[in-house]
Coordinates of C-alpha atoms and ligand atoms in Angstrom, one line a residue:
M1213 CA 41.2 -9.4 -8.4
S1214 CA 38.0 -11.2 -9.4
R1215 CA 38.1 -13.9 -12.3
L1216 CA 37.4 -12.9 -16.1
E1217 CA 34.2 -14.8 -16.4
L1218 CA 34.5 -14.5 -20.0
L1219 CA 37.0 -13.5 -22.9
F1220 CA 37.1 -14.8 -25.6
L1221 CA 34.1 -16.2 -26.4
L1222 CA 32.3 -15.2 -29.4
S1223 CA 29.0 -15.4 -31.4
C1224 CA 29.6 -15.0 -35.2
F1225 CA 27.8 -16.0 -37.9
P1226 CA 28.0 -15.8 -41.6
Y1227 CA 25.2 -13.9 -43.5
L1228 CA 23.6 -15.2 -46.6
F1229 CA 25.0 -12.9 -49.4
H1230 CA 27.5 -12.6 -51.9
I1231 CA 30.3 -10.3 -50.7
S1232 CA 31.7 -7.6 -53.3
D1233 CA 35.4 -6.5 -53.5
G1234 CA 35.2 -4.3 -51.3
G1235 CA 39.2 -3.2 -52.4
S1236 CA 38.1 0.3 -53.9
M1237 CA 36.1 1.0 -51.1
A1238 CA 37.9 4.3 -50.1
V1239 CA 37.2 6.1 -46.7
Q1240 CA 33.9 7.2 -46.8
N1241 CA 32.1 10.2 -45.1
E1242 CA 29.0 8.4 -45.0
N1243 CA 28.2 5.4 -44.6
M1244 CA 27.5 3.3 -47.6
P1245 CA 25.6 0.7 -47.6
P1246 CA 26.4 -3.1 -48.7
S1247 CA 25.3 -3.2 -52.4
S1248 CA 22.2 -4.7 -51.3
P1249 CA 20.7 -6.0 -47.6
I1250 CA 22.6 -8.5 -45.6
R1251 CA 20.2 -11.8 -45.1
A1252 CA 22.1 -13.0 -42.4
V1253 CA 21.7 -15.9 -39.6
N1254 CA 22.9 -16.2 -35.9
L1255 CA 25.2 -19.0 -35.0
G1256 CA 23.9 -18.4 -31.9
G1257 CA 24.5 -20.7 -29.0
W1258 CA 27.6 -22.1 -31.1
L1259 CA 30.6 -20.6 -29.5
V1260 CA 28.4 -18.9 -26.2
T1261 CA 26.9 -21.6 -24.7
E1262 CA 22.8 -20.9 -23.9
G1263 CA 21.2 -24.4 -22.4
W1264 CA 17.7 -24.0 -24.1
F1265 CA 19.6 -24.8 -27.7
M1266 CA 19.9 -27.8 -26.2
P1267 CA 19.4 -28.7 -22.9
S1268 CA 20.8 -32.0 -23.5
L1269 CA 24.7 -30.5 -23.6
F1270 CA 23.4 -30.5 -19.9
Y1271 CA 22.6 -34.1 -19.2
D1272 CA 25.8 -35.7 -18.0
I1273 CA 27.4 -33.5 -15.7
I1274 CA 27.3 -35.4 -12.3
N1275 CA 25.0 -32.4 -9.8
N1276 CA 23.8 -30.4 -12.3
E1277 CA 20.6 -28.9 -10.6
T1278 CA 23.5 -27.2 -8.6
L1279 CA 25.6 -25.5 -11.6
D1280 CA 27.0 -21.8 -10.8
G1281 CA 24.5 -19.1 -10.2
T1282 CA 21.9 -21.9 -8.9
K1283 CA 19.6 -19.9 -6.8
L1284 CA 18.5 -22.5 -3.9
Q1285 CA 16.2 -21.8 -0.4
F1286 CA 16.7 -24.1 2.2
K1287 CA 13.7 -24.0 5.0
S1288 CA 14.8 -25.5 8.0
V1289 CA 12.7 -29.1 9.5
T1290 CA 12.5 -27.9 12.8
Q1291 CA 11.7 -24.4 12.6
N1292 CA 10.4 -25.1 9.6
M1293 CA 11.6 -21.6 9.1
Y1294 CA 13.5 -20.0 5.9
L1295 CA 17.2 -19.2 6.4
S1296 CA 18.1 -15.5 5.7
A1297 CA 21.0 -13.8 4.8
E1298 CA 20.0 -10.1 7.8
H1299 CA 19.7 -6.6 5.6
G1300 CA 20.4 -8.6 2.8
G1301 CA 24.2 -9.6 3.9
G1302 CA 26.6 -8.0 6.1
S1303 CA 25.5 -9.7 9.1
N1304 CA 23.8 -13.0 10.1
I1305 CA 22.2 -16.1 8.5
V1306 CA 18.9 -16.8 10.4
A1307 CA 16.4 -19.2 10.6
N1308 CA 13.0 -17.1 11.6
R1309 CA 11.1 -16.5 8.5
T1310 CA 8.2 -17.9 7.3
N1311 CA 8.4 -16.6 3.1
A1312 CA 11.0 -17.2 1.0
S1313 CA 12.1 -13.6 -1.5
T1314 CA 15.7 -12.1 -2.6
W1315 CA 17.5 -12.4 1.2
E1316 CA 16.4 -15.8 1.9
T1317 CA 18.1 -16.9 -1.1
F1318 CA 21.2 -17.8 -1.7
K1319 CA 23.3 -18.1 -5.3
L1320 CA 25.8 -21.0 -6.0
W1321 CA 29.6 -20.5 -6.9
R1322 CA 30.0 -24.3 -7.6
I1323 CA 33.7 -25.6 -6.4
N1324 CA 33.2 -29.1 -6.7
E1325 CA 30.8 -31.2 -7.6
D1326 CA 29.2 -31.0 -4.1
T1327 CA 30.9 -28.2 -2.7
F1328 CA 30.6 -24.2 -3.6
N1329 CA 30.2 -20.8 -1.8
L1330 CA 27.2 -19.3 -0.9
K1331 CA 26.4 -15.6 -2.5
V1332 CA 24.4 -13.8 -0.2
D1333 CA 21.2 -10.7 -2.2
N1334 CA 23.7 -7.5 -1.4
N1335 CA 26.6 -9.9 -2.9
Q1336 CA 28.3 -10.8 0.1
F1337 CA 29.6 -14.8 0.9
V1338 CA 28.5 -17.0 3.4
T1339 CA 30.7 -18.3 6.2
L1340 CA 31.8 -18.4 10.0
A1341 CA 32.4 -15.2 12.5
G1342 CA 35.4 -14.9 13.6
D1343 CA 33.4 -17.7 17.4
G1344 CA 34.1 -19.8 14.3
V1345 CA 30.3 -21.2 14.5
T1346 CA 28.3 -18.4 13.8
V1347 CA 26.8 -19.2 10.5
V1348 CA 27.3 -15.3 8.5
A1349 CA 27.3 -13.6 4.9
S1350 CA 30.0 -10.9 5.6
V1351 CA 32.8 -11.7 3.4
P1352 CA 33.3 -9.3 0.0
S1353 CA 34.7 -12.3 -2.1
P1354 CA 34.9 -16.1 -1.4
G1355 CA 38.9 -16.0 -1.4
S1356 CA 40.3 -20.2 -1.7
G1357 CA 40.4 -22.0 0.9
E1358 CA 38.0 -23.6 2.9
K1359 CA 37.0 -21.0 5.1
F1360 CA 34.3 -20.4 2.7
Q1361 CA 33.1 -23.7 1.3
F1362 CA 30.4 -25.5 2.1
Q1363 CA 29.5 -29.4 1.5
M1364 CA 26.0 -30.0 0.9
L1365 CA 25.3 -33.6 1.2
R1366 CA 21.6 -34.4 -0.2
N1367 CA 18.8 -37.9 0.4
S1368 CA 18.0 -38.4 -3.3
I1369 CA 20.9 -38.4 -5.8
K1370 CA 18.2 -38.6 -7.8
Q1371 CA 16.2 -35.0 -6.3
L1372 CA 17.1 -32.3 -4.9
I1373 CA 14.8 -32.3 -1.5
R1374 CA 17.1 -32.8 1.2
V1375 CA 19.6 -31.5 2.3
R1376 CA 22.3 -31.0 5.4
I1377 CA 25.3 -28.6 4.7
K1378 CA 28.7 -29.1 6.1
A1379 CA 30.5 -26.5 6.7
L1380 CA 34.7 -27.3 5.8
N1381 CA 36.3 -24.9 7.6
N1382 CA 35.4 -27.2 10.6
G1383 CA 33.7 -30.2 9.3
M1384 CA 30.5 -29.8 11.2
F1385 CA 27.0 -29.3 10.1
L1386 CA 25.2 -26.1 9.6
Q1387 CA 22.2 -25.9 12.5
A1388 CA 19.0 -24.0 13.0
S1389 CA 17.8 -23.1 16.2
T1390 CA 15.5 -20.6 16.6
D1391 CA 17.4 -17.3 15.5
L1392 CA 21.1 -18.5 14.5
V1393 CA 22.6 -20.6 12.3
T1394 CA 26.0 -22.4 13.7
A1395 CA 28.3 -24.4 12.8
D1396 CA 28.6 -27.0 15.3
Y1397 CA 26.7 -29.6 14.6
D1398 CA 28.5 -32.9 15.1
V1399 CA 26.3 -36.2 14.2
Q1400 CA 27.2 -37.9 11.4
S1401 CA 24.3 -40.0 10.7
T1402 CA 20.9 -38.7 9.9
N1403 CA 17.7 -40.3 8.8
W1404 CA 16.5 -36.8 7.0
G1405 CA 13.4 -36.5 9.5
D1406 CA 12.0 -33.8 10.5
D1407 CA 13.4 -33.7 14.0
D1408 CA 17.5 -32.9 12.9
P1409 CA 18.4 -29.5 13.1
S1410 CA 21.0 -29.5 11.0
V1411 CA 18.5 -31.1 7.5
F1412 CA 16.9 -28.5 5.1
E1413 CA 14.3 -28.6 2.5
V1414 CA 15.4 -27.0 -0.6
K1415 CA 13.6 -24.9 -3.5
I1416 CA 15.4 -24.3 -6.7
K1417 CA 14.0 -20.7 -7.7
D1418 CA 16.5 -20.1 -10.9
Q1419 CA 19.6 -22.2 -13.0
L1420 CA 21.3 -20.4 -15.5
Q1421 CA 22.8 -22.3 -17.9
G1422 CA 25.6 -21.0 -19.8
E1423 CA 29.1 -21.2 -21.0
Y1424 CA 30.6 -20.6 -17.3
Q1425 CA 28.4 -23.4 -16.2
L1426 CA 28.7 -25.3 -19.0
C1427 CA 33.0 -25.2 -18.3
N1428 CA 32.8 -25.2 -14.6
G1429 CA 30.5 -28.2 -14.5
Y1430 CA 32.7 -30.6 -16.9
V1431 CA 36.0 -28.8 -16.4
R1432 CA 37.6 -31.6 -16.2
I1433 CA 37.0 -33.6 -19.3
P1434 CA 39.2 -33.2 -22.3
V1435 CA 37.3 -32.3 -25.8
G1436 CA 38.4 -33.6 -28.5
W1437 CA 38.3 -30.5 -31.1
W1438 CA 39.4 -28.0 -28.5
I1439 CA 43.2 -28.7 -29.9
A1440 CA 45.7 -25.9 -27.3
S1441 CA 46.6 -23.4 -29.8
D1442 CA 44.8 -20.2 -28.8
P1443 CA 46.1 -19.7 -25.2
N1444 CA 44.4 -20.3 -22.0
P1445 CA 41.8 -18.4 -21.5
P1446 CA 41.2 -17.7 -17.5
A1447 CA 39.2 -21.2 -16.0
P1448 CA 37.2 -22.4 -15.9
F1449 CA 36.5 -22.1 -20.2
V1450 CA 38.2 -23.7 -21.9
G1451 CA 40.5 -23.1 -25.2
G1452 CA 39.2 -24.0 -28.6
S1453 CA 37.4 -21.5 -29.9
L1454 CA 39.8 -19.5 -31.6
E1455 CA 40.6 -22.0 -33.7
A1456 CA 36.7 -22.6 -34.2
L1457 CA 36.5 -19.0 -35.3
D1458 CA 39.2 -19.5 -37.8
N1459 CA 38.1 -22.2 -39.1
A1460 CA 34.7 -20.5 -39.8
F1461 CA 36.9 -17.9 -41.2
I1462 CA 38.7 -20.4 -43.9
W1463 CA 35.2 -22.1 -44.4
A1464 CA 33.5 -18.4 -45.4
E1465 CA 36.1 -17.1 -47.2
K1466 CA 35.7 -20.6 -49.5
Y1467 CA 32.6 -19.7 -49.6
N1468 CA 32.5 -16.6 -50.2
V1469 CA 30.6 -15.7 -47.5
G1470 CA 30.8 -12.7 -44.8
V1471 CA 31.0 -13.1 -41.1
I1472 CA 29.7 -10.5 -38.3
V1473 CA 31.5 -11.2 -35.1
D1474 CA 30.0 -10.3 -32.3
L1475 CA 30.9 -10.3 -29.1
H1476 CA 28.5 -11.2 -26.9
A1477 CA 30.3 -11.6 -23.6
A1478 CA 32.2 -9.0 -22.1
P1479 CA 34.1 -9.6 -19.3
G1480 CA 32.1 -8.9 -16.1
S1481 CA 28.9 -9.6 -17.8
Q1482 CA 27.2 -6.7 -19.6
N1483 CA 23.9 -8.1 -19.0
Q1484 CA 22.4 -11.0 -16.3
F1485 CA 21.5 -13.6 -18.6
E1486 CA 23.5 -16.3 -19.5
H1487 CA 24.4 -15.4 -23.3
S1488 CA 27.0 -13.4 -21.6
G1489 CA 28.4 -15.8 -20.3
T1490 CA 28.0 -14.8 -16.5
R1491 CA 29.1 -16.3 -13.7
D1492 CA 26.0 -15.9 -11.4
G1493 CA 23.8 -13.1 -12.5
S1494 CA 25.2 -10.6 -11.9
Y1495 CA 26.3 -7.8 -13.9
K1496 CA 29.6 -5.4 -13.3
W1497 CA 31.1 -4.8 -16.3
A1498 CA 30.9 -1.1 -16.9
T1499 CA 34.0 -0.8 -15.0
A1500 CA 37.0 1.3 -16.5
T1501 CA 38.7 -1.8 -16.3
N1502 CA 36.3 -4.7 -17.4
I1503 CA 36.1 -1.4 -20.4
A1504 CA 39.7 -1.3 -21.2
Q1505 CA 39.7 -5.4 -21.4
T1506 CA 36.5 -5.4 -24.0
V1507 CA 38.2 -2.8 -26.1
H1508 CA 41.3 -5.1 -26.4
V1509 CA 39.5 -7.8 -27.0
I1510 CA 38.2 -5.9 -30.3
G1511 CA 41.3 -5.1 -31.2
F1512 CA 42.9 -8.2 -30.8
L1513 CA 39.6 -9.9 -33.1
A1514 CA 40.1 -6.2 -35.5
S1515 CA 44.0 -7.7 -35.8
R1516 CA 43.5 -11.0 -36.5
Y1517 CA 40.5 -10.9 -39.5
A1518 CA 41.3 -7.3 -40.5
N1519 CA 42.3 -9.0 -43.5
S1520 CA 39.9 -11.4 -44.2
S1521 CA 37.7 -10.7 -47.3
S1522 CA 34.7 -12.6 -45.4
L1523 CA 35.5 -9.9 -42.4
L1524 CA 32.3 -7.9 -42.7
A1525 CA 31.3 -6.2 -39.5
I1526 CA 32.7 -6.2 -36.1
E1527 CA 29.9 -6.1 -33.0
L1528 CA 31.1 -4.2 -30.5
L1529 CA 29.4 -6.0 -27.4
N1530 CA 25.5 -7.5 -27.5
E1531 CA 22.5 -6.0 -26.1
P1532 CA 24.3 -4.2 -23.2
Q1533 CA 21.9 -4.0 -20.0
K1534 CA 20.4 -0.5 -19.4
S1535 CA 21.3 0.3 -15.6
N1536 CA 23.1 2.5 -13.6
L1537 CA 26.2 0.8 -13.9
S1538 CA 26.2 1.5 -17.2
D1539 CA 25.0 4.6 -18.2
L1540 CA 25.1 6.5 -21.9
S1541 CA 28.0 7.8 -21.9
A1542 CA 30.7 4.8 -20.1
L1543 CA 29.0 3.0 -23.0
K1544 CA 29.9 5.7 -25.7
G1545 CA 32.8 5.9 -24.4
Y1546 CA 33.8 2.3 -25.3
Y1547 CA 31.3 2.3 -28.5
Q1548 CA 34.2 5.2 -29.0
D1549 CA 37.0 3.3 -27.9
G1550 CA 36.0 -0.4 -29.7
Y1551 CA 35.3 1.6 -32.5
Y1552 CA 39.1 3.3 -33.0
A1553 CA 40.5 -0.4 -32.2
V1554 CA 38.6 -1.8 -35.0
R1555 CA 39.7 1.3 -38.1
N1556 CA 43.7 0.8 -36.4
H1557 CA 43.4 -2.5 -38.2
T1558 CA 40.2 -2.1 -41.1
E1559 CA 38.5 1.2 -43.0
K1560 CA 36.2 -1.2 -44.8
A1561 CA 34.6 -3.3 -41.9
Y1562 CA 31.3 -2.1 -40.8
V1563 CA 31.2 -1.7 -37.2
I1564 CA 28.2 -2.5 -35.1
M1565 CA 26.2 -1.2 -32.1
S1566 CA 23.9 -3.1 -29.7
T1567 CA 21.2 -0.6 -28.6
Q1568 CA 20.3 -0.5 -24.6
V1569 CA 18.1 -3.5 -23.8
Y1570 CA 16.1 -4.8 -20.6
G1571 CA 15.5 -2.2 -18.7
A1572 CA 12.3 0.5 -18.9
N1573 CA 11.8 2.7 -21.7
T1574 CA 14.9 1.6 -23.7
D1575 CA 15.0 4.4 -26.9
T1576 CA 16.6 2.3 -29.9
T1577 CA 17.5 6.1 -31.4
E1578 CA 20.1 7.0 -28.1
L1579 CA 23.3 6.2 -30.6
L1580 CA 21.9 8.0 -33.7
D1581 CA 23.8 11.1 -32.9
F1582 CA 26.4 10.2 -31.7
A1583 CA 27.1 7.0 -33.9
S1584 CA 26.6 9.3 -36.9
N1585 CA 30.1 10.8 -36.4
L1586 CA 31.2 7.8 -37.4
P1587 CA 31.8 6.4 -40.7
N1588 CA 30.6 3.4 -41.9
T1589 CA 28.8 2.4 -38.6
V1590 CA 25.1 0.6 -38.1
I1591 CA 22.9 0.3 -35.4
D1592 CA 21.8 -2.9 -34.3
V1593 CA 18.1 -3.4 -32.8
H1594 CA 16.3 -6.5 -31.8
Y1595 CA 12.8 -7.1 -33.0
Y1596 CA 11.2 -10.3 -30.9
N1597 CA 7.1 -10.6 -30.7
L1598 CA 8.2 -12.4 -26.8
Y1599 CA 8.6 -11.4 -23.5
A1600 CA 7.4 -8.5 -22.8
D1601 CA 3.4 -8.7 -21.6
N1602 CA 1.8 -7.0 -24.1
F1603 CA 2.5 -9.6 -26.4
K1604 CA 0.6 -12.5 -24.2
T1605 CA -2.4 -12.2 -25.6
L1606 CA -2.0 -11.0 -29.4
T1607 CA -3.3 -13.5 -31.7
A1608 CA -1.9 -14.3 -35.4
E1609 CA -3.4 -11.3 -37.1
Q1610 CA -2.7 -9.2 -34.2
H1611 CA 1.4 -10.0 -33.9
I1612 CA 1.4 -9.8 -38.5
E1613 CA -0.5 -6.0 -38.2
Y1614 CA 2.3 -5.3 -35.1
V1615 CA 4.4 -5.8 -36.9
N1616 CA 3.1 -4.5 -39.9
T1617 CA 2.9 -0.6 -38.5
T1618 CA 3.9 -0.8 -34.9
R1619 CA 7.7 -2.6 -35.9
S1620 CA 8.1 -0.8 -39.3
A1621 CA 7.4 2.9 -38.2
E1622 CA 10.3 1.9 -35.2
L1623 CA 12.4 1.6 -37.4
R1624 CA 12.2 4.2 -39.9
T1625 CA 12.9 6.3 -36.7
V1626 CA 16.2 4.4 -36.3
T1627 CA 17.2 4.6 -40.1
R1628 CA 18.0 8.0 -40.7
Q1629 CA 19.4 9.6 -43.9
N1630 CA 23.1 11.0 -43.5
G1631 CA 23.1 8.0 -40.1
P1632 CA 24.4 4.9 -39.3
L1633 CA 23.0 2.3 -41.2
S1634 CA 20.1 -0.1 -39.6
F1635 CA 20.0 -4.0 -38.5
V1636 CA 17.6 -5.8 -37.4
G1637 CA 20.2 -8.2 -36.2
E1638 CA 18.1 -10.8 -34.0
W1639 CA 14.6 -11.9 -34.8
V1640 CA 12.3 -14.9 -34.4
A1641 CA 9.5 -16.4 -36.4
E1642 CA 8.0 -17.2 -32.9
W1643 CA 5.3 -15.9 -30.4
D1644 CA 3.0 -16.8 -28.0
V1645 CA 0.1 -18.0 -29.6
Q1646 CA -0.6 -21.3 -28.8
T1647 CA -3.2 -23.0 -31.6
A1648 CA -1.7 -20.8 -34.6
S1649 CA -1.1 -23.2 -37.9
K1650 CA 1.1 -23.7 -40.7
E1651 CA 0.2 -20.5 -42.7
D1652 CA -0.1 -18.1 -39.9
Y1653 CA 3.6 -19.0 -38.8
Q1654 CA 4.4 -18.6 -43.0
K1655 CA 2.4 -15.1 -42.6
F1656 CA 4.1 -14.2 -39.9
A1657 CA 7.7 -14.8 -41.3
Q1658 CA 6.9 -13.1 -44.3
V1659 CA 5.6 -9.9 -42.7
Q1660 CA 9.2 -9.9 -40.8
L1661 CA 10.8 -10.2 -43.9
D1662 CA 9.3 -7.8 -46.1
V1663 CA 9.9 -5.3 -42.9
Y1664 CA 13.4 -6.0 -41.8
G1665 CA 14.3 -6.6 -45.6
R1666 CA 14.3 -2.0 -45.2
A1667 CA 16.7 -2.0 -42.8
T1668 CA 19.4 -0.2 -44.6
F1669 CA 22.2 -3.1 -43.8
G1670 CA 19.9 -5.6 -43.1
W1671 CA 19.0 -8.7 -41.0
A1672 CA 20.0 -12.0 -39.5
Y1673 CA 17.9 -14.3 -38.3
W1674 CA 18.2 -15.9 -34.1
T1675 CA 19.4 -18.6 -35.0
Y1676 CA 20.3 -21.8 -36.9
K1677 CA 19.7 -24.5 -35.3
H1678 CA 18.2 -25.2 -31.9
V1679 CA 16.4 -28.1 -30.3
N1680 CA 12.7 -25.4 -30.1
E1681 CA 12.0 -25.9 -34.4
H1682 CA 10.1 -22.8 -34.8
W1683 CA 13.4 -21.2 -33.3
S1684 CA 15.4 -22.8 -35.6
M1685 CA 16.5 -21.4 -39.1
E1686 CA 17.2 -24.4 -40.6
W1687 CA 13.7 -26.1 -39.4
N1688 CA 11.8 -23.3 -41.0
I1689 CA 13.3 -23.6 -44.2
N1690 CA 13.0 -26.8 -44.6
N1691 CA 9.5 -26.3 -43.7
K1692 CA 9.2 -24.2 -45.9
I1693 CA 7.6 -21.3 -43.2
I1694 CA 10.7 -19.5 -44.0
S1695 CA 11.3 -18.4 -47.8
L1696 CA 14.2 -16.6 -49.3
K1697 CA 13.4 -16.5 -52.6
T1698 CA 15.1 -13.3 -54.0
Ligands
LIG705 C1 20.1 -32.6 -15.5 O1 20.4 -33.5 -16.3 C2 19.5 -34.8 -16.8 C3 19.2 -36.3 -17.1 O2 21.1 -37.0 -16.5 C4 18.4 -33.9 -17.1 O3 16.7 -35.1 -17.0 C5 17.6 -33.4 -16.8 O4 17.1 -32.1 -17.2 C6 19.1 -32.0 -16.3 N1 18.3 -31.4 -15.7 C7 19.4 -30.0 -16.0 C8 19.2 -29.0 -14.8 O5 19.7 -30.2 -16.8
LIG706 C1 3.6 -15.9 3.1 O1 3.0 -16.8 2.5 C2 1.5 -17.6 2.7 C3 1.4 -18.7 1.5 O2 2.1 -18.4 0.5 C4 0.9 -16.3 2.4 O3 -0.5 -17.0 2.6 C5 1.4 -15.2 3.3 O4 0.6 -13.9 3.5 C6 3.3 -14.6 3.5 N1 2.8 -13.9 4.1 C7 3.6 -12.5 4.0 C8 4.3 -12.2 5.4 O5 3.7 -12.5 2.4
LIG707 C1 15.0 -12.6 12.7 O1 16.0 -13.0 13.7 C2 16.6 -11.8 14.2 C3 17.3 -12.1 14.9 O2 17.5 -11.9 16.4 C4 16.2 -10.1 14.4 O3 16.3 -9.6 14.3 C5 14.7 -10.4 13.7 O4 14.2 -9.3 13.9 C6 13.9 -11.7 13.5 N1 13.3 -11.4 12.5 C7 11.9 -12.0 11.9 C8 10.4 -11.6 10.8 O5 11.8 -12.7 13.1
LIG708 C1 47.7 -7.4 -43.3 O1 47.6 -6.7 -44.4 C2 48.9 -6.0 -44.4 C3 49.2 -5.0 -46.0 O2 49.0 -7.0 -47.1 C4 50.4 -6.7 -43.4 O3 50.6 -5.9 -43.7 C5 50.1 -6.6 -42.4 O4 51.1 -7.6 -41.6 C6 49.1 -7.8 -42.7 N1 47.8 -8.2 -41.2 C7 47.4 -9.3 -40.9 C8 47.4 -10.0 -39.6 O5 48.4 -10.4 -41.6
LIG709 C1 22.2 1.5 -8.4 O1 21.1 1.8 -8.0 C2 21.0 1.0 -6.6 C3 19.9 0.9 -5.8 O2 19.2 2.5 -6.7 C4 21.6 1.7 -6.1 O3 21.9 1.2 -4.6 C5 23.2 1.2 -6.4 O4 24.4 2.0 -5.6 C6 23.4 2.7 -7.8 N1 24.8 2.5 -8.1 C7 25.6 2.6 -9.0 C8 27.0 2.0 -9.5 O5 25.6 3.7 -9.2
LIG710 C1 45.6 2.9 -32.4 O1 46.5 2.3 -33.0 C2 47.2 2.7 -32.2 C3 49.1 2.8 -32.5 O2 49.0 1.5 -33.4 C4 47.3 3.0 -30.8 O3 48.3 3.8 -30.0 C5 46.1 3.0 -30.0 O4 46.0 3.1 -28.9 C6 45.2 2.3 -30.8 N1 43.5 2.6 -30.4 C7 42.6 1.8 -30.0 C8 41.6 2.3 -29.8 O5 43.5 0.5 -29.7
LIG711 C1 1.1 -3.9 -44.5 O1 0.7 -2.7 -44.7 C2 0.7 -2.7 -46.0 C3 0.7 -1.2 -46.4 O2 0.6 -0.1 -45.4 C4 -0.4 -3.5 -47.0 O3 -0.3 -3.3 -47.6 C5 0.1 -4.8 -46.2 O4 -1.3 -5.8 -47.4 C6 0.3 -5.2 -45.0 N1 0.1 -6.5 -44.9 C7 -0.1 -7.4 -44.3 C8 0.8 -8.5 -44.0 O5 -0.9 -7.5 -43.1

């Protein structure tokens, strides 16, 4: 059984809206919008880490370039060839590739600061074959123990440039010969020169900085406010987020602010991104076991906060990835079970469903008919003028025009009469325009406020605080880019 990547870590955000007394609200056959659309801000990066919000969180971790999920490519200095998991895995590791692509990429599972399991393209792990020396990628999971563990010794503490890799199973270094890689090099000392068959040049292809990476890097450091009042979460996650969320509700009740709780990270990871709490960027949420567990988490949250006057809504899952693993019927099945898990505890709280993202041809209308049959539901769409190629060359004026026409038409199609309410759950006043003036940013923010203000449930800015100024709503308000006059 694989470890649970994440359980109770959520992103939650209060909305800037005076909550009305819902005491008289009976069971509705149709969706009742809030008395005026909510205007909210996401507390992104708070209970589920994303490194780019505050890179300094990772500065004190020893060997912070080699956290979980880091993708490495190794080039033998004697062969001048890259290591490759032949066929992507399931057979030998070879040393005969002039170029590096997916079969030549190894993902780290971090045991400690210098010891790792190595995962190859088809998700198998590296170990030694029956002969005790041939290096193969043939096991479906690394289990525990030295048989699958490799220690990476580096020539420079400051920078990851050259390494030697020791198989802990037999204490020998890996060496590359014409084709094969074997763990039988017994010379302890090295001058890291081009003549040592156990020396490899390393290239970092990709890194992740999420909750898994942070906790597994810091797991031995006790943190003051992570008081162990919640059940012990599975390793490497640390307790305390439940208490933090409890405190958020206490605060929200005191100031009459509503809270939307949004499950950002589901067991197995519902997308490949760090905000899903993934260990290594692989995606395996949509299994019966993981889905049942996720429904359980939703029920747990609903029962804990149903009685709070500040619980406005529960969002069942953030940004599920469109893929053949989560076909729409599996997702709908989950949304239906999650919906009733909430309804078991409250009829009043809205249930929010995020449309599928990241795949080609994602269709934001795909859940409308389904959700229409479920009272007090909301469809969440995320509108960024970023990432896709078509945004890279737009001028400021073209961006503003795009929001005013294309986005506003898109929002109209997901805002159906007698359908679920519409919610722009993430947006940001940021773009790839290099020479934008303050006035350009103000206009861009304003057109988004105008257009997204037509969503029948409301909108939420991504995000409250961020080192990148324009992503921070606090900075935008203080610097008069965003004005929330009513
Ligand atoms: C690792 O920490 C150092 C500071 O100690 C920092 O400069 C560097 O950017 C960090 N690297 C990563 C990948 O977080
Ligand atoms: C390998 O990379 C080199 C240098 O980037 C390039 O010139 C060559 O075409 C590549 N070969 C293959 C087979 O992709
Ligand atoms: C690499 O070596 C393996 C094992 O000898 C061989 O099957 C494969 O064809 C070689 N690949 C290349 C690109 O030379
Ligand atoms: C919520 O309130 C109801 C009615 O007052 C009560 O029966 C129930 O135990 C409360 N639940 C929690 C979790 O406090
Ligand atoms: C998903 O698609 C990939 C590539 O086409 C295929 O190898 C894999 O078996 C598919 N998985 C499922 C669960 O259908
Ligand atoms: C709702 O509650 C009932 C009875 O307490 C329980 O049998 C059912 O499994 C719950 N449904 C969900 C979806 O949690
Ligand atoms: C958006 O379009 C409307 C007409 O549909 C127009 O009145 C308005 O000026 C436009 N706003 C911007 C910022 O272009």
